Coordinates of C-alpha atoms in Angstrom, one line a residue:
M273 CA -11.9 19.8 -30.2
V274 CA -10.9 16.8 -32.3
Q275 CA -7.4 16.2 -33.7
Y276 CA -6.4 14.1 -36.8
T277 CA -3.2 12.9 -38.2
L278 CA -2.1 10.9 -41.2
K279 CA -0.5 7.5 -41.3
E280 CA 1.9 8.9 -43.9
D281 CA 2.9 11.9 -41.8
P282 CA 2.2 11.4 -38.1
E283 CA 3.7 14.8 -37.2
A284 CA 1.0 16.6 -39.1
V285 CA -1.9 17.3 -36.8
I286 CA -5.1 18.9 -38.0
K287 CA -7.4 20.4 -35.3
I288 CA -11.1 20.8 -35.8
S289 CA -13.6 22.2 -33.3
G290 CA -16.3 19.8 -32.2
K291 CA -16.4 16.0 -32.0
D292 CA -15.3 13.3 -34.5
S293 CA -17.9 13.2 -37.2
K294 CA -18.3 13.1 -41.0
K295 CA -18.6 16.9 -41.1
A296 CA -15.4 17.3 -38.9
R297 CA -13.5 14.9 -41.2
E298 CA -14.6 16.9 -44.3
K299 CA -13.3 20.1 -42.6
A300 CA -10.1 18.4 -41.9
M301 CA -9.9 17.3 -45.5
T302 CA -10.2 21.0 -46.5
Q303 CA -7.3 21.9 -44.2
L304 CA -5.3 19.0 -45.5
M305 CA -5.7 20.3 -49.1
E306 CA -4.6 23.7 -47.9
L307 CA -1.5 22.2 -46.2
M308 CA -0.6 20.3 -49.4
D309 CA -1.1 23.4 -51.6
S310 CA 1.1 25.5 -49.3
G311 CA 3.8 22.8 -49.3
K312 CA 3.7 22.4 -45.5
L313 CA 2.9 18.6 -45.7
K314 CA 5.9 16.3 -45.8
T315 CA 4.1 13.7 -47.9
T316 CA 2.4 13.9 -51.3
L317 CA -0.2 11.3 -50.6
E318 CA 0.4 9.6 -53.9
Q319 CA -2.0 6.7 -53.0
G320 CA -4.8 9.2 -52.5
F321 CA -6.6 10.1 -49.3
S322 CA -10.2 10.2 -48.1
P323 CA -11.8 11.6 -44.9
S324 CA -12.0 8.1 -43.4
D325 CA -8.2 7.7 -43.7
F326 CA -7.7 10.3 -40.9
I327 CA -6.4 8.9 -37.6
E328 CA -8.0 10.5 -34.6
V329 CA -5.4 11.7 -32.0
Q330 CA -6.5 11.1 -28.5
E331 CA -5.2 13.6 -25.9
T332 CA -3.2 12.0 -23.2
I333 CA -3.6 13.1 -19.6
P334 CA -0.3 13.5 -17.9
T335 CA 0.0 10.9 -15.1
E336 CA 3.0 12.6 -13.4
L337 CA 2.2 13.6 -9.8
S338 CA 3.2 16.9 -8.3
P339 CA 5.7 16.7 -5.5
Q340 CA 2.9 17.3 -3.0
E341 CA 0.7 14.6 -4.5
D342 CA 3.7 12.2 -4.5
E343 CA 4.3 13.1 -0.8
V344 CA 0.7 12.3 0.1
A345 CA 0.8 9.0 -1.9
Q346 CA 4.0 8.0 0.0
A347 CA 2.4 8.9 3.3
V348 CA -0.6 6.7 2.5
Q349 CA 1.7 3.9 1.6
I350 CA 3.5 4.2 4.9
L351 CA 0.2 4.3 6.9
N352 CA -0.9 1.2 4.9
L353 CA 2.3 -0.6 5.9
L354 CA 1.7 0.4 9.5
A355 CA -1.8 -1.1 9.5
T356 CA -0.5 -4.3 7.9
S357 CA 2.5 -4.6 10.3
K358 CA 0.3 -3.9 13.3
L359 CA -2.2 -6.6 12.3
K360 CA 0.6 -9.1 11.7
M361 CA 2.2 -8.3 15.0
Q362 CA -1.1 -8.7 16.9
E363 CA -1.8 -12.1 15.2
L364 CA 1.5 -13.5 16.3
R365 CA 1.5 -12.0 19.8
Q366 CA -0.7 -14.5 21.5
K367 CA 1.1 -17.5 20.1
A368 CA 4.4 -15.9 21.1
L369 CA 3.2 -15.4 24.7
E370 CA 2.2 -19.0 24.9
T371 CA 5.6 -20.1 23.7
R372 CA 7.3 -17.7 26.1
A373 CA 5.5 -19.4 29.0
I374 CA 7.0 -22.8 27.9
V375 CA 10.5 -21.3 27.7
D376 CA 10.4 -20.9 31.5
L377 CA 10.2 -24.7 31.7
L378 CA 13.7 -24.8 30.3
F379 CA 15.0 -22.9 33.3
S380 CA 13.3 -24.8 36.0
D381 CA 14.3 -28.1 37.6
A382 CA 11.0 -29.6 36.5
P383 CA 11.1 -32.3 33.9
I384 CA 10.1 -31.4 30.4
S385 CA 8.3 -33.7 28.0
E386 CA 9.2 -34.5 24.5
E387 CA 5.8 -32.9 23.5
D388 CA 6.9 -29.6 25.3
V389 CA 10.2 -29.7 23.4
L390 CA 8.4 -30.1 20.0
Q391 CA 6.0 -27.4 21.0
L392 CA 9.0 -25.2 21.9
K393 CA 10.7 -25.8 18.5
E394 CA 7.6 -24.7 16.7
G395 CA 7.1 -21.9 19.1
F396 CA 10.7 -20.6 18.5
K397 CA 9.7 -19.9 14.9
V398 CA 6.6 -18.0 16.1
L399 CA 8.8 -16.0 18.6
K400 CA 11.2 -15.1 15.8
K401 CA 8.4 -14.0 13.5
F402 CA 6.7 -12.1 16.3
A403 CA 9.9 -10.3 17.2
Q404 CA 10.6 -9.4 13.6
A405 CA 7.0 -8.2 13.1
N406 CA 7.2 -6.2 16.3
I407 CA 10.4 -4.5 15.3
Q408 CA 9.0 -3.7 11.8
Y409 CA 5.9 -2.3 13.5
R410 CA 7.9 0.0 15.8
E411 CA 10.1 1.2 12.9
T412 CA 7.1 1.8 10.7
R413 CA 5.2 3.6 13.5
M414 CA 8.1 6.1 13.8
Q415 CA 7.9 6.8 10.0
A416 CA 4.1 6.9 10.2
E417 CA 4.2 9.9 12.6
S418 CA 5.5 12.2 9.8
A419 CA 3.2 10.4 7.3
R420 CA 0.2 11.2 9.5
A421 CA 1.3 14.9 9.7
T422 CA 1.7 15.0 5.9
L423 CA -1.8 13.6 5.5
D424 CA -3.3 16.0 8.1
H425 CA -1.7 18.9 6.2
A426 CA -3.1 17.7 2.9
L427 CA -6.6 17.3 4.3
Q428 CA -6.8 20.8 5.7
S429 CA -9.6 22.7 4.0
K430 CA -7.8 26.1 4.0

């Protein structure tokens, strides 16, 4: 099915079976004449009109998701966030553990070098990032439990 409209009256839609072709446009022209004769067309087409002047109307596919599809999409987003936060946490973990070992030097009576202090200052940034990433990972993991259940439910074949 092909649909045509007019530049002069976009609300007028003429439907013809088949695809857009010269023959379909001629059939649409016949229907247009009938609409004009019956007074159902809002324009008089004073400038004239030919089959090539028809504008083909493309059907739009609704992009709105159903509530279940939206729930699945949100579940996938949460699981994606879990994967990202877990990876980030793992990347920072080793550096954080190295820094944590140096922190113990601050509480001992052993002397600490300037190099150790500089390393600590850089390491504190890593510790902070790791702690934040770890907290985000744990919070996301709790949310991901229900997301996993939603996904499992959506993937059931019955």
